CSV table of C-alpha atoms and ligand atoms in Angstrom, one decimal:
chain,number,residue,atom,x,y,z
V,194,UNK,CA,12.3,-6.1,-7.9
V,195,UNK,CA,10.7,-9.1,-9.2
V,196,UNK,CA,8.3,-8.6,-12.2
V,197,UNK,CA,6.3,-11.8,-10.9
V,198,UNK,CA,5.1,-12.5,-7.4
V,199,UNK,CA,6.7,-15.3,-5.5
V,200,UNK,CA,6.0,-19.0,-6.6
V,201,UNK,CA,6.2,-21.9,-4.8
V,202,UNK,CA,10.1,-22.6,-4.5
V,203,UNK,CA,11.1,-19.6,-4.6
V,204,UNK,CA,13.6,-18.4,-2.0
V,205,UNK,CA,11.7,-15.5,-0.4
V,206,UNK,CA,13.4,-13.2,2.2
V,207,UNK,CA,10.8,-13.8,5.3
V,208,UNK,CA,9.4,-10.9,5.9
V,209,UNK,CA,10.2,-9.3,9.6
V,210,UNK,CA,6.4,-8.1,10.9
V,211,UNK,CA,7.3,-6.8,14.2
V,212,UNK,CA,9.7,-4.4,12.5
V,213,UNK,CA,7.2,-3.6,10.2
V,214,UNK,CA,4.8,-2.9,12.8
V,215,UNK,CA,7.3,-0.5,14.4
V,216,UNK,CA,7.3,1.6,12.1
V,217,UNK,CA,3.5,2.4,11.9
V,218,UNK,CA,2.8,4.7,14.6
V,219,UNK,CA,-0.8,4.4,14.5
V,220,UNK,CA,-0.4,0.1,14.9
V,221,UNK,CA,0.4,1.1,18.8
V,222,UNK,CA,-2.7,3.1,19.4
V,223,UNK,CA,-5.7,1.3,21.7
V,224,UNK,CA,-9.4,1.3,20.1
V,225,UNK,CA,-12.0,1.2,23.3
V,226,UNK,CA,-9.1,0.2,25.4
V,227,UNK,CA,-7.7,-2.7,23.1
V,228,UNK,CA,-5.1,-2.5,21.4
V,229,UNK,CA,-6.1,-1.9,17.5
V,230,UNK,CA,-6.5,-4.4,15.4
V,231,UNK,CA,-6.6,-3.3,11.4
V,232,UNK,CA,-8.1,-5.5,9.1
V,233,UNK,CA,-9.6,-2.6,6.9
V,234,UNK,CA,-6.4,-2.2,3.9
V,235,UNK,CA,-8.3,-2.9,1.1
V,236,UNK,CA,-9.9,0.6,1.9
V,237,UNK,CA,-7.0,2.3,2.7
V,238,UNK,CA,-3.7,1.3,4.3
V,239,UNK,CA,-2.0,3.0,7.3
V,240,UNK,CA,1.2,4.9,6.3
V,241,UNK,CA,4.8,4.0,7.6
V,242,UNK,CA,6.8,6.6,9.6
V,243,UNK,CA,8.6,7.1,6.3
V,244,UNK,CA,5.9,8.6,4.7
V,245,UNK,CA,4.7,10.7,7.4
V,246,UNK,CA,7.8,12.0,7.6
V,247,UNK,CA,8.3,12.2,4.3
V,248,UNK,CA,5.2,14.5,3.8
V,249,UNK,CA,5.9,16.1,7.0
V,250,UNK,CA,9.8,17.5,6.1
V,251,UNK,CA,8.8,18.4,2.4
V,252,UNK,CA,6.1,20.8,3.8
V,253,UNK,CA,8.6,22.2,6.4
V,254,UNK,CA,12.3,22.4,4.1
V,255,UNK,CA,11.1,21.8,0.6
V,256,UNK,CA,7.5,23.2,0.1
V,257,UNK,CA,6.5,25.9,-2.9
V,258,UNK,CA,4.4,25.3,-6.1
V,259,UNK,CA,6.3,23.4,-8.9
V,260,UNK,CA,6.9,24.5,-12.7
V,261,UNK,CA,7.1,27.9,-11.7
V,262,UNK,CA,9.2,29.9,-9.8
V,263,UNK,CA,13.1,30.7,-10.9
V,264,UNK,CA,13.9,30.5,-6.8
V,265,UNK,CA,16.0,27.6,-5.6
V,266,UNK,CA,13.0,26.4,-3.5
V,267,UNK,CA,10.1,26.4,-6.6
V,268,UNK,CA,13.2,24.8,-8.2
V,269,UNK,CA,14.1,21.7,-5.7
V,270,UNK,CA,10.3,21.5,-5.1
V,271,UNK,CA,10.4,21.1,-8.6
V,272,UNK,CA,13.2,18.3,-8.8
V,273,UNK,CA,11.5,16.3,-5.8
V,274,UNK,CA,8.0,16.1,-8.0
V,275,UNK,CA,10.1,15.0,-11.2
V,276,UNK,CA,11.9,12.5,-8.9
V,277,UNK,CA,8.5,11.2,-7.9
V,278,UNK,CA,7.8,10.3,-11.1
V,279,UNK,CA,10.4,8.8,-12.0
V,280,UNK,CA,9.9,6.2,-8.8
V,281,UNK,CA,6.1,5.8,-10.1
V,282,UNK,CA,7.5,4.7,-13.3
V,283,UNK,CA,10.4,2.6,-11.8
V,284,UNK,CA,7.4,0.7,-9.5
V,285,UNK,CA,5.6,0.2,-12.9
V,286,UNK,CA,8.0,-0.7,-14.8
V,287,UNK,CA,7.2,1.7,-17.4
V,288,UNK,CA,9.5,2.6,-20.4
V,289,UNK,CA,9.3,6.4,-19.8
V,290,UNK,CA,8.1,9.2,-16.7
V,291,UNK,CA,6.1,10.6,-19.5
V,292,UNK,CA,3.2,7.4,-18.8
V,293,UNK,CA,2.6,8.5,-15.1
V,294,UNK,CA,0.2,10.8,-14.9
V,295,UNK,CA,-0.6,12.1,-11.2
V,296,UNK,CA,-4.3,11.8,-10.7
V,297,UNK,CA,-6.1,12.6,-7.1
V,298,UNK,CA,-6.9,8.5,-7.2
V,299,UNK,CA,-7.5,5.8,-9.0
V,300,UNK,CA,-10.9,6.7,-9.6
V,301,UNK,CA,-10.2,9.6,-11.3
V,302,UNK,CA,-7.6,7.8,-13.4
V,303,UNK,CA,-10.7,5.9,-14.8
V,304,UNK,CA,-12.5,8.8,-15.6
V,305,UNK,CA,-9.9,10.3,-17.6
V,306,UNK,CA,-9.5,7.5,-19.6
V,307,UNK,CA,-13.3,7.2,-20.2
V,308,UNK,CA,-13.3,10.8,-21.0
V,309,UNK,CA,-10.3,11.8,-23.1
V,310,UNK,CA,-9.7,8.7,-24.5
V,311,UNK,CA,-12.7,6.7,-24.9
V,312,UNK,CA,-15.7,9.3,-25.4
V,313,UNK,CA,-14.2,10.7,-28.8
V,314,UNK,CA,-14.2,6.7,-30.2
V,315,UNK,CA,-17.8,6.4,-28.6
V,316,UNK,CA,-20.8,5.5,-30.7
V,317,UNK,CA,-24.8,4.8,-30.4
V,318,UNK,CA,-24.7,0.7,-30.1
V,319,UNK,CA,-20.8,0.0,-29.4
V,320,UNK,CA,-19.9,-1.8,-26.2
V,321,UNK,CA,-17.6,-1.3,-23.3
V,322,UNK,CA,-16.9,-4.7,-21.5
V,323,UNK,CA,-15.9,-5.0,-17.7
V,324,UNK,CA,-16.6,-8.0,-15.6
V,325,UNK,CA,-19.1,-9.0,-12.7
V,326,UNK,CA,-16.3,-8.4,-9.6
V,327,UNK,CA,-16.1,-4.4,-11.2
V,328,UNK,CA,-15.4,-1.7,-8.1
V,329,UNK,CA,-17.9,1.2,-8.8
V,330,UNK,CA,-15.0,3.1,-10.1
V,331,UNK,CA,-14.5,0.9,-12.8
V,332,UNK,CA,-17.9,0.6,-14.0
V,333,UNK,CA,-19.8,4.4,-13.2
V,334,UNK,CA,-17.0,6.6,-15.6
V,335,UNK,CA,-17.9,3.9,-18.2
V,336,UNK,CA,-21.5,3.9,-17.5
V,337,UNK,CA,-21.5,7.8,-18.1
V,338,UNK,CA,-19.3,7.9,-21.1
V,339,UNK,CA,-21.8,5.3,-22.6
V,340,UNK,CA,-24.8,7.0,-21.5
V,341,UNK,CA,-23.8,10.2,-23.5
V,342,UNK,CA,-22.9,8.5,-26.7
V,343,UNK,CA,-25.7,6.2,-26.8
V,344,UNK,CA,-23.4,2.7,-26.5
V,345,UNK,CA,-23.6,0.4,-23.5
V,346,UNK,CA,-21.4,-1.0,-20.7
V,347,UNK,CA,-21.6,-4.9,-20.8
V,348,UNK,CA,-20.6,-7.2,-18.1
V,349,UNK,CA,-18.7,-10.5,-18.5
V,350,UNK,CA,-20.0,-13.3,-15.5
V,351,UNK,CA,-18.0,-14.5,-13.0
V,352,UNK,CA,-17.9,-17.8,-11.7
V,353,UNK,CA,-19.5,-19.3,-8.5
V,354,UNK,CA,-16.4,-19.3,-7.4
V,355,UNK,CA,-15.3,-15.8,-8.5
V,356,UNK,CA,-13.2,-16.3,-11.0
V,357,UNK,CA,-13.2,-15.1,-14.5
V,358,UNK,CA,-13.2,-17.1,-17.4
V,359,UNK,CA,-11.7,-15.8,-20.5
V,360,UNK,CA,-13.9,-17.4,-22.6
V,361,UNK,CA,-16.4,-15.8,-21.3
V,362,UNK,CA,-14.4,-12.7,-21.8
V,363,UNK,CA,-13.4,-13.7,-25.4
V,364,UNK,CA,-17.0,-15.0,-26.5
V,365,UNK,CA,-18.0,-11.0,-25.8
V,366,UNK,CA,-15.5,-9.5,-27.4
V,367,UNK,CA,-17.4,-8.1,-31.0
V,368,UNK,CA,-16.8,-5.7,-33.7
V,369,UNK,CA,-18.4,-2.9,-31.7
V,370,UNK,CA,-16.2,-3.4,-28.1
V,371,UNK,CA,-14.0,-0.5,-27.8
V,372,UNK,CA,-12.8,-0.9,-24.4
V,373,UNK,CA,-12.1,-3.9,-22.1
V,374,UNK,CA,-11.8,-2.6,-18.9
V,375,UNK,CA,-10.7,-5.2,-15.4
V,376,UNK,CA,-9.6,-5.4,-11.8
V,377,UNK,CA,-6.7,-6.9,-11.6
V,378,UNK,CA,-7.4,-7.8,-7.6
V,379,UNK,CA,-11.2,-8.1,-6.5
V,380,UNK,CA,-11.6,-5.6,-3.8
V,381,UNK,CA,-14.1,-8.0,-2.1
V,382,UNK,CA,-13.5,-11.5,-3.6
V,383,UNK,CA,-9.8,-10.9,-3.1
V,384,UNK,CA,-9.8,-12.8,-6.9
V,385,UNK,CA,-6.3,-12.5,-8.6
V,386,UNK,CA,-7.1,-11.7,-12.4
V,387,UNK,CA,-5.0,-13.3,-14.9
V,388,UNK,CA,-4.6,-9.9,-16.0
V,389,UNK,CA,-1.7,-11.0,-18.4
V,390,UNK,CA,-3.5,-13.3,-20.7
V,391,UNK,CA,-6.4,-11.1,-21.0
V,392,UNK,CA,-4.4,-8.6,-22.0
V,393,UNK,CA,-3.0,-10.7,-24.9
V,394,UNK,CA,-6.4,-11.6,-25.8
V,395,UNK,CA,-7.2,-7.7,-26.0
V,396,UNK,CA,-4.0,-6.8,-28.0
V,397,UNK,CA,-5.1,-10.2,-30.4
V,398,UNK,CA,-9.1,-8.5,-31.1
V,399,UNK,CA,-7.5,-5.0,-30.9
V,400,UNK,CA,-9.7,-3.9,-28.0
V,401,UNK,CA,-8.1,-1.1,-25.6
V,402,UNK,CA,-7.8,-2.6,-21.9
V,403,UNK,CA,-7.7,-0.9,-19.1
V,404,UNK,CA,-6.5,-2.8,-16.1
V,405,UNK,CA,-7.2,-1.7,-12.9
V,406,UNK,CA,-5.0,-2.2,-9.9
V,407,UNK,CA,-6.3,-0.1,-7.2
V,408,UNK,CA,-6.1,-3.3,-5.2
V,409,UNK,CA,-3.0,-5.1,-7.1
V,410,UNK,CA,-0.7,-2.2,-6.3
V,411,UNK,CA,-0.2,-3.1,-2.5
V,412,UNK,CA,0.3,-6.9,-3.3
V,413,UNK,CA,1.9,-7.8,-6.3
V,414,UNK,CA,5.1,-6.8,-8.4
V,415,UNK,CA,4.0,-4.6,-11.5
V,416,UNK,CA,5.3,-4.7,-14.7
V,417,UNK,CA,3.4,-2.7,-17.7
V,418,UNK,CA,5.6,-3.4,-20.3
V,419,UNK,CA,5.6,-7.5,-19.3
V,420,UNK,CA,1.6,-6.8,-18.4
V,421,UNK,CA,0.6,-5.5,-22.2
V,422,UNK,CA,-2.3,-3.4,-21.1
V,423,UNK,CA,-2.7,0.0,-22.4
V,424,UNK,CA,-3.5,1.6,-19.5
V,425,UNK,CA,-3.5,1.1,-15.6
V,426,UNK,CA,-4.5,2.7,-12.0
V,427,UNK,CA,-3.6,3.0,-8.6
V,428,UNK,CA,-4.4,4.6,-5.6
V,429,UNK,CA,-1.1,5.8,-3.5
V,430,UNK,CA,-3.5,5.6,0.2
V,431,UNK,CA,-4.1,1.7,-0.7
V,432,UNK,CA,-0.3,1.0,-1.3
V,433,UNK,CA,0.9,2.7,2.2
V,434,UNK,CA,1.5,6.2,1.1
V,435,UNK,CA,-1.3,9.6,1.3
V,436,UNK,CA,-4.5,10.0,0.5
V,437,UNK,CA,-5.5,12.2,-2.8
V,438,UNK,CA,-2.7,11.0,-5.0
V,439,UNK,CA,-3.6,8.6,-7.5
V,440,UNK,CA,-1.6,7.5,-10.4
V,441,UNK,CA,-2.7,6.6,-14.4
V,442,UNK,CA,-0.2,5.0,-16.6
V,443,UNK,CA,-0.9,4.5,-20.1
V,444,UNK,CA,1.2,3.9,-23.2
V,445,UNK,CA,2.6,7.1,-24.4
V,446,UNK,CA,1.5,6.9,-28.2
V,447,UNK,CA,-2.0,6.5,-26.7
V,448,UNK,CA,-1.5,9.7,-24.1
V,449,UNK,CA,0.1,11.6,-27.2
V,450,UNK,CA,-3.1,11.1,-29.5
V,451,UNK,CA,-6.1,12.1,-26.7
V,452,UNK,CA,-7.2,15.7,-26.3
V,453,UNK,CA,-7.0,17.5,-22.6
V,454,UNK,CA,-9.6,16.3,-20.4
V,455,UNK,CA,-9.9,19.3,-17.8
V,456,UNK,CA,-8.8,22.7,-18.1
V,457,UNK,CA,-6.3,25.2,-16.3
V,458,UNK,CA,-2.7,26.0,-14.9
V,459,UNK,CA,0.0,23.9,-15.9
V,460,UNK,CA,-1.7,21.7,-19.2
V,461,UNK,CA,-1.3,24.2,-21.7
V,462,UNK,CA,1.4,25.4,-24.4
V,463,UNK,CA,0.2,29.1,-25.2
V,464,UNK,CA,-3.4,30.6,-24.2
V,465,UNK,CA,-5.0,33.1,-26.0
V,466,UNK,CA,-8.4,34.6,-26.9
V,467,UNK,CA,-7.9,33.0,-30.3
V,468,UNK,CA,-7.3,29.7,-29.0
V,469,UNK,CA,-5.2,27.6,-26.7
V,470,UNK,CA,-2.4,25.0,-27.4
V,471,UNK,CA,-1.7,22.5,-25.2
V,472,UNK,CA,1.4,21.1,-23.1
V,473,UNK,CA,2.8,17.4,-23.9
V,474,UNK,CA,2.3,14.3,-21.8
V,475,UNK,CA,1.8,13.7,-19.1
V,476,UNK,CA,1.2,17.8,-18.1
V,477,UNK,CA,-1.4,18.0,-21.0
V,478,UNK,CA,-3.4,15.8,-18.5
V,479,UNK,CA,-2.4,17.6,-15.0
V,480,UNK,CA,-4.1,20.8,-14.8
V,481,UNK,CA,-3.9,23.2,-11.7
V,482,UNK,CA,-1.7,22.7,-8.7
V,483,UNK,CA,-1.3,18.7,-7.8
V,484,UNK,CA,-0.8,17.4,-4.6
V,485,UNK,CA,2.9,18.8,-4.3
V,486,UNK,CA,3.8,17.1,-1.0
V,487,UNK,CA,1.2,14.3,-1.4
V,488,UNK,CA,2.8,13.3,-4.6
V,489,UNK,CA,6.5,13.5,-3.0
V,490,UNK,CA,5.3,11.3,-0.2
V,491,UNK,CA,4.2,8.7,-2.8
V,492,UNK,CA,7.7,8.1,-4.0
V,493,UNK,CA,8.7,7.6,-0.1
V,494,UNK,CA,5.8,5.6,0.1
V,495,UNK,CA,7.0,3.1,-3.1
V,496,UNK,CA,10.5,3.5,-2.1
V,497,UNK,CA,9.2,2.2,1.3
V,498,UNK,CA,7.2,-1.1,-0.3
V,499,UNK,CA,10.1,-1.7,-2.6
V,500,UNK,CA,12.7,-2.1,0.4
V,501,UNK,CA,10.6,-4.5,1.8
V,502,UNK,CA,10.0,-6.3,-1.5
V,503,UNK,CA,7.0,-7.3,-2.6
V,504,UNK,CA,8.0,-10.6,-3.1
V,505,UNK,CA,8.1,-10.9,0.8
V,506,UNK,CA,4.8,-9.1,0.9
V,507,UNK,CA,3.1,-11.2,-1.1
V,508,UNK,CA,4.4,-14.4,0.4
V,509,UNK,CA,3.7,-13.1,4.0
V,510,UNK,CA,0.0,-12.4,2.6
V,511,UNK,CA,-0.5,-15.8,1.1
V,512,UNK,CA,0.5,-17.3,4.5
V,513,UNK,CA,-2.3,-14.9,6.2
V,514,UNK,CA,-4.8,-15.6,3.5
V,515,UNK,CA,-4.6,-19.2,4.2
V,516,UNK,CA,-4.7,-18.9,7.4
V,517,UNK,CA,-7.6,-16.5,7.7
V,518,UNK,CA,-9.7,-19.1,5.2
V,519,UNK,CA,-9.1,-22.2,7.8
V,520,UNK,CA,-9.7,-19.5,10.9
V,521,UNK,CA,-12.7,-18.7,9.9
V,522,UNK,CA,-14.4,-21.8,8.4
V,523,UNK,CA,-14.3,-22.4,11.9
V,524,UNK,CA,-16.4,-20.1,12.9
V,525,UNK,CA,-20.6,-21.4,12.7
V,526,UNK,CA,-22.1,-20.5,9.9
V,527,UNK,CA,-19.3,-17.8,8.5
V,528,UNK,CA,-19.6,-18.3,5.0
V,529,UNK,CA,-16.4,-17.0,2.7
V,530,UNK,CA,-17.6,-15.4,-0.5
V,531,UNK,CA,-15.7,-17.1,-3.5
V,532,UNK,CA,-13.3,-19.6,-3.8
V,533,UNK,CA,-10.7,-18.1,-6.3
V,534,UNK,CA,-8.1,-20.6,-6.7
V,535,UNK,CA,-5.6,-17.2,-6.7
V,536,UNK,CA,-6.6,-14.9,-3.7
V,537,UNK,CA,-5.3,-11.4,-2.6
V,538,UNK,CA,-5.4,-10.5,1.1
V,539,UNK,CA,-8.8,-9.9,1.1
V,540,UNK,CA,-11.9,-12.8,2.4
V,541,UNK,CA,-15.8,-11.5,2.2
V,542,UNK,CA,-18.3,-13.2,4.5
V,543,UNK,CA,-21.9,-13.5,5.9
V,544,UNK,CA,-22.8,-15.6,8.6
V,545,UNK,CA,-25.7,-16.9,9.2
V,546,UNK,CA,-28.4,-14.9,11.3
V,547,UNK,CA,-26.0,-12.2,11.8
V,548,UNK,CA,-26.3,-8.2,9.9
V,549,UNK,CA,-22.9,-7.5,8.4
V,550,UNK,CA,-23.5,-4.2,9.8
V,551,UNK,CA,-24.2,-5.3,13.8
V,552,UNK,CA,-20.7,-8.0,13.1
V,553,UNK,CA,-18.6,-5.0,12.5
V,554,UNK,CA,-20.0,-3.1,15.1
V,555,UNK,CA,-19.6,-6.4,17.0
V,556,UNK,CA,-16.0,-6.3,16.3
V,557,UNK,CA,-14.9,-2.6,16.9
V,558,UNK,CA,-16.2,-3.0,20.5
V,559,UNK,CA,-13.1,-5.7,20.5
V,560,UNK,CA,-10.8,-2.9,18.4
V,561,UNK,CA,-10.9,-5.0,15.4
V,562,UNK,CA,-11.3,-3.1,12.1
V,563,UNK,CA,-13.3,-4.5,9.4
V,564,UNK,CA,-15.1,-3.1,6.5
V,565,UNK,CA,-19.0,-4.2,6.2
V,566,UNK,CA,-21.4,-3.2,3.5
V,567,UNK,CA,-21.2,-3.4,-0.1
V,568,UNK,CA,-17.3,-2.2,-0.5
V,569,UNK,CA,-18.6,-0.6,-3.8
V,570,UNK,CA,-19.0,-3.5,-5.6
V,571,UNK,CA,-22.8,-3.7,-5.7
V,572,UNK,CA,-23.5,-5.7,-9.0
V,573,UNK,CA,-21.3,-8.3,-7.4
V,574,UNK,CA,-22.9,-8.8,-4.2
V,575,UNK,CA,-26.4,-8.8,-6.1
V,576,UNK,CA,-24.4,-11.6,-8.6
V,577,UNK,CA,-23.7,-13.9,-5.0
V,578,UNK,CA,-27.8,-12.7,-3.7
V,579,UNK,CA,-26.4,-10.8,-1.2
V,580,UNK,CA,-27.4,-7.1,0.0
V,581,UNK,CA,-23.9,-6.9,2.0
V,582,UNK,CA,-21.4,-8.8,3.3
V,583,UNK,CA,-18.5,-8.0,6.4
V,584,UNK,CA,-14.4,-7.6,5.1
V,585,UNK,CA,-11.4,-8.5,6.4
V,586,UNK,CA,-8.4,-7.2,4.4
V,587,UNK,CA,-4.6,-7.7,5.5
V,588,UNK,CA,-1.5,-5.8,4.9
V,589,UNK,CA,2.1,-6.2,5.0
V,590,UNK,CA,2.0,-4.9,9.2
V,591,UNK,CA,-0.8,-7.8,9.9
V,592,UNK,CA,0.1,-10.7,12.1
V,593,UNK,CA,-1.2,-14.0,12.7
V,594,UNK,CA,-2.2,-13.4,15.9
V,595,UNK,CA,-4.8,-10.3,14.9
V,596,UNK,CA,-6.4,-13.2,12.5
V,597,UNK,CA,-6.8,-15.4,15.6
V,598,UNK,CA,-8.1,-12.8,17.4
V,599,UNK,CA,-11.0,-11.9,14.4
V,600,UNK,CA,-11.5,-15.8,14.5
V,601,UNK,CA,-12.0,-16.0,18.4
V,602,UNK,CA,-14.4,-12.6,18.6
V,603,UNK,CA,-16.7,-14.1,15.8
V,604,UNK,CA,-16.8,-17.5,17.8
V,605,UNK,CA,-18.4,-15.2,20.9
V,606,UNK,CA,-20.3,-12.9,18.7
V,607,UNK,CA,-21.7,-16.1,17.2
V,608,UNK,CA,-22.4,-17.6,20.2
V,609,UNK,CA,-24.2,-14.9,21.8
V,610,UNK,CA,-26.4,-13.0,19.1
V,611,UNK,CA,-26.7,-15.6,16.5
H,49,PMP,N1,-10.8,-0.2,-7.8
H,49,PMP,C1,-10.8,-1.1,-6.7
H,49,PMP,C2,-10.7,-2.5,-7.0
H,49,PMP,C3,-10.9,-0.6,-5.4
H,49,PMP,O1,-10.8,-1.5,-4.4
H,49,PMP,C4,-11.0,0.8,-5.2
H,49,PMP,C5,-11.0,1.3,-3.8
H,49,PMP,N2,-11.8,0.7,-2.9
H,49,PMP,C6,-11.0,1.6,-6.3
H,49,PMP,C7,-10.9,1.1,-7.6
H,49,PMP,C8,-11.1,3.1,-6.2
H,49,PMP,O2,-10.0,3.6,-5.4
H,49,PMP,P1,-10.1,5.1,-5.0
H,49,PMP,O3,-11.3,5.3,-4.1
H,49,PMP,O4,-8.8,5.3,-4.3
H,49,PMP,O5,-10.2,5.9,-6.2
């Protein structure tokens, strides 16, 4: 795999989207008699037959709790986790397993960071910095941490046309920042971070960055050590595999020096009355049972986005971005929210006269699936004056035709109700 997305020029194996499709059971199922029309992966993706069966055969030949048992079934249970791991690493790009720790999401991935490795540093007056285009996971962890210690979150501004400047990030940057903390994708803006040179400007004024890429993950080819961040998060159910497995990498001397976060089975060295000692990376941060199968099922599920290559993902998305912008600007007073010169497969929009809310109620009577609302990103829709605004996001399994077909029941939902 590629540790950059495709440029221009590149030679980049087409990607076959009617095999694709195939292999997503749910794609053939009909919505109020239509067939359905997903547009909603930037909130979760639906899962290839790989993964269900994946999940499905470890639960019926290879299920029993892991790290414990001497029997040959604790034991391959046990190989299968460790084998995950290694694939999470592998799809990072990360120098050691040790980095991947399995998390229930990417949210939670956040909050351990905020708690175990940022509240101990935390003092009344210093500063944690994120940016105007923040998810609500990567801006309420921080805002708690800060609250407790007495510092404050600060946010950078974005640009009109959602973009971020990093001058603006670098003119910020002061002797009491301790964190830097970013989405790498823009969950609503659909903004492509240039993750990499804010990194180096981090590492430069020695300020611990955070990347996140709940919404980079499906999309674009990582690589942590090329990256330079210190830590990163995904979600697996946003990059085709289960719900309630997420995934924190961070570099291992960092992991080594912070103190447990939460409690139990499985984190510790030796308990006692007198005192406990705890287990080394990444256990010291995995307490009580993990998702056994869920966790299995997201190495099928990287496994899975690998063979297709993201390369061909992100080139077939790029075509469907483009696509969807010049669809829509069609449509009467559909307004796109941003104009990042980079953009993931994810446009915003309002149009004029029309709730957000009634569109996408509009649109499932038509089985198309969109997300409307504030997609957890409220200080950004207040930066654009906006209460809400209606989401189309696209995957690897979506097709031209399902853009037409969101282009063609706007034009009638505008016609008639606006
Ligand atoms: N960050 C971004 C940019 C997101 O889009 C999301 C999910 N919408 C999250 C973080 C949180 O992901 P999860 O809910 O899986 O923890």
């Amino acid at each position: 795999m590629s540790a950059r997305p495709a440029r221009r020029g590149d030679r980049v194996p087409a990607l076959d989207v009617e095999a694709i499709r195939a292999q997503f059971p749910i794609l053939a199922t009909r919505m109020r008699g239509r067939p359905l029309v997903y547009l909603d992966s930037a909130a979760s993706a639906q899962k290839p037959r790989a993964v269900i069966e994946a999940l499905s055969r470890f639960y019926e030949r290879d299920y029993a709790n892991i790290h414990r048992g001497v029997y040959e079934l604790s034991q391959r249970a046990s190989a299968l986790h460790d084998a995950a791991r290694q694939k999470v690493a592998r799809f990072l790009g990360a120098a050691d397993a040790r980095e991947i720790v399995f998390v229930r999401n990417a949210t939670e991935g956040v909050n351990l960071v905020a708690h175990a490795f940022l509240e101990p540093r935390l003092g009344p007056g210093d500063e944690i910095l994120l940016t105007e285009m923040e998810h609500h996971a990567n801006i309420v962890p921080w805002q708690l941490v800060a609250g407790r210690r007495g510092a404050k979150v600060v946010p950078v501004p974005i640009t009109e046309a959602g973009e971020l400047r990093l001058e603006d990030i670098a003119e910020r940057i002061g002797p009491r920042t301790k964190m830097l903390a970013v989405t790498w994708v823009s969950n609503v803006l659909g903004t492509v971070n240039p993750v990499h040179e804010i990194a180096a400007l981090a590492r430069r004024r020695g300020v611990p960055f955070l990347v996140d890429a709940a919404q980079a993950a499906p999309h674009l080819a990582i690589d942590v050590r090329a990256l330079g961040a210190d830590f990163l998060v995904f979600s697996a159910h946003k990059t085709y595999g289960p719900s309630g497995v997420g995934v924190l990498w961070g570099r291992a001397e960092l992991l080594d020096a912070m103190p447990p976060w939460q409690g139990g089975g499985d984190m510790i060295e030796r308990v006692s009355f007198a005192g406990t000692t705890f287990n080394e990376i990444p256990f010291r941060f995995e307490a009580g049972t993990p998702d056994i199968a869920g966790i299995h099922a997201t190495g099928a599920a990287l496994d899975w986005l690998e063979a297709v290559g993201l390369d061909a993902v992100h080139a077939h998305e790029e075509a469907l971005v483009a696509q969807a912008l010049e669809r829509l600007s069609r449509v009467r007073g559909l307004r796109v929210l941003g104009r990042p010169r980079a953009r993931a497969a994810v446009v915003a929009f309002t149009i004029d006269g029309l709730h957000p809310q009634d569109v996408g109620t509009l649109l499932d009577l038509d089985g198309i699936a969109i997300r409307t609302g504030h997609h957890c990103a409220m200080p950004l829709h207040e930066r654009f004056g906006l209460p809400a605004s209606a989401r189309a996001s696209m995957g690897v399994y979506t097709t031209p035709q399902e853009i037409d077909a969101l282009g063609c029941a706007l034009e009638r939902i505008v016609a008639r109700f606006a």
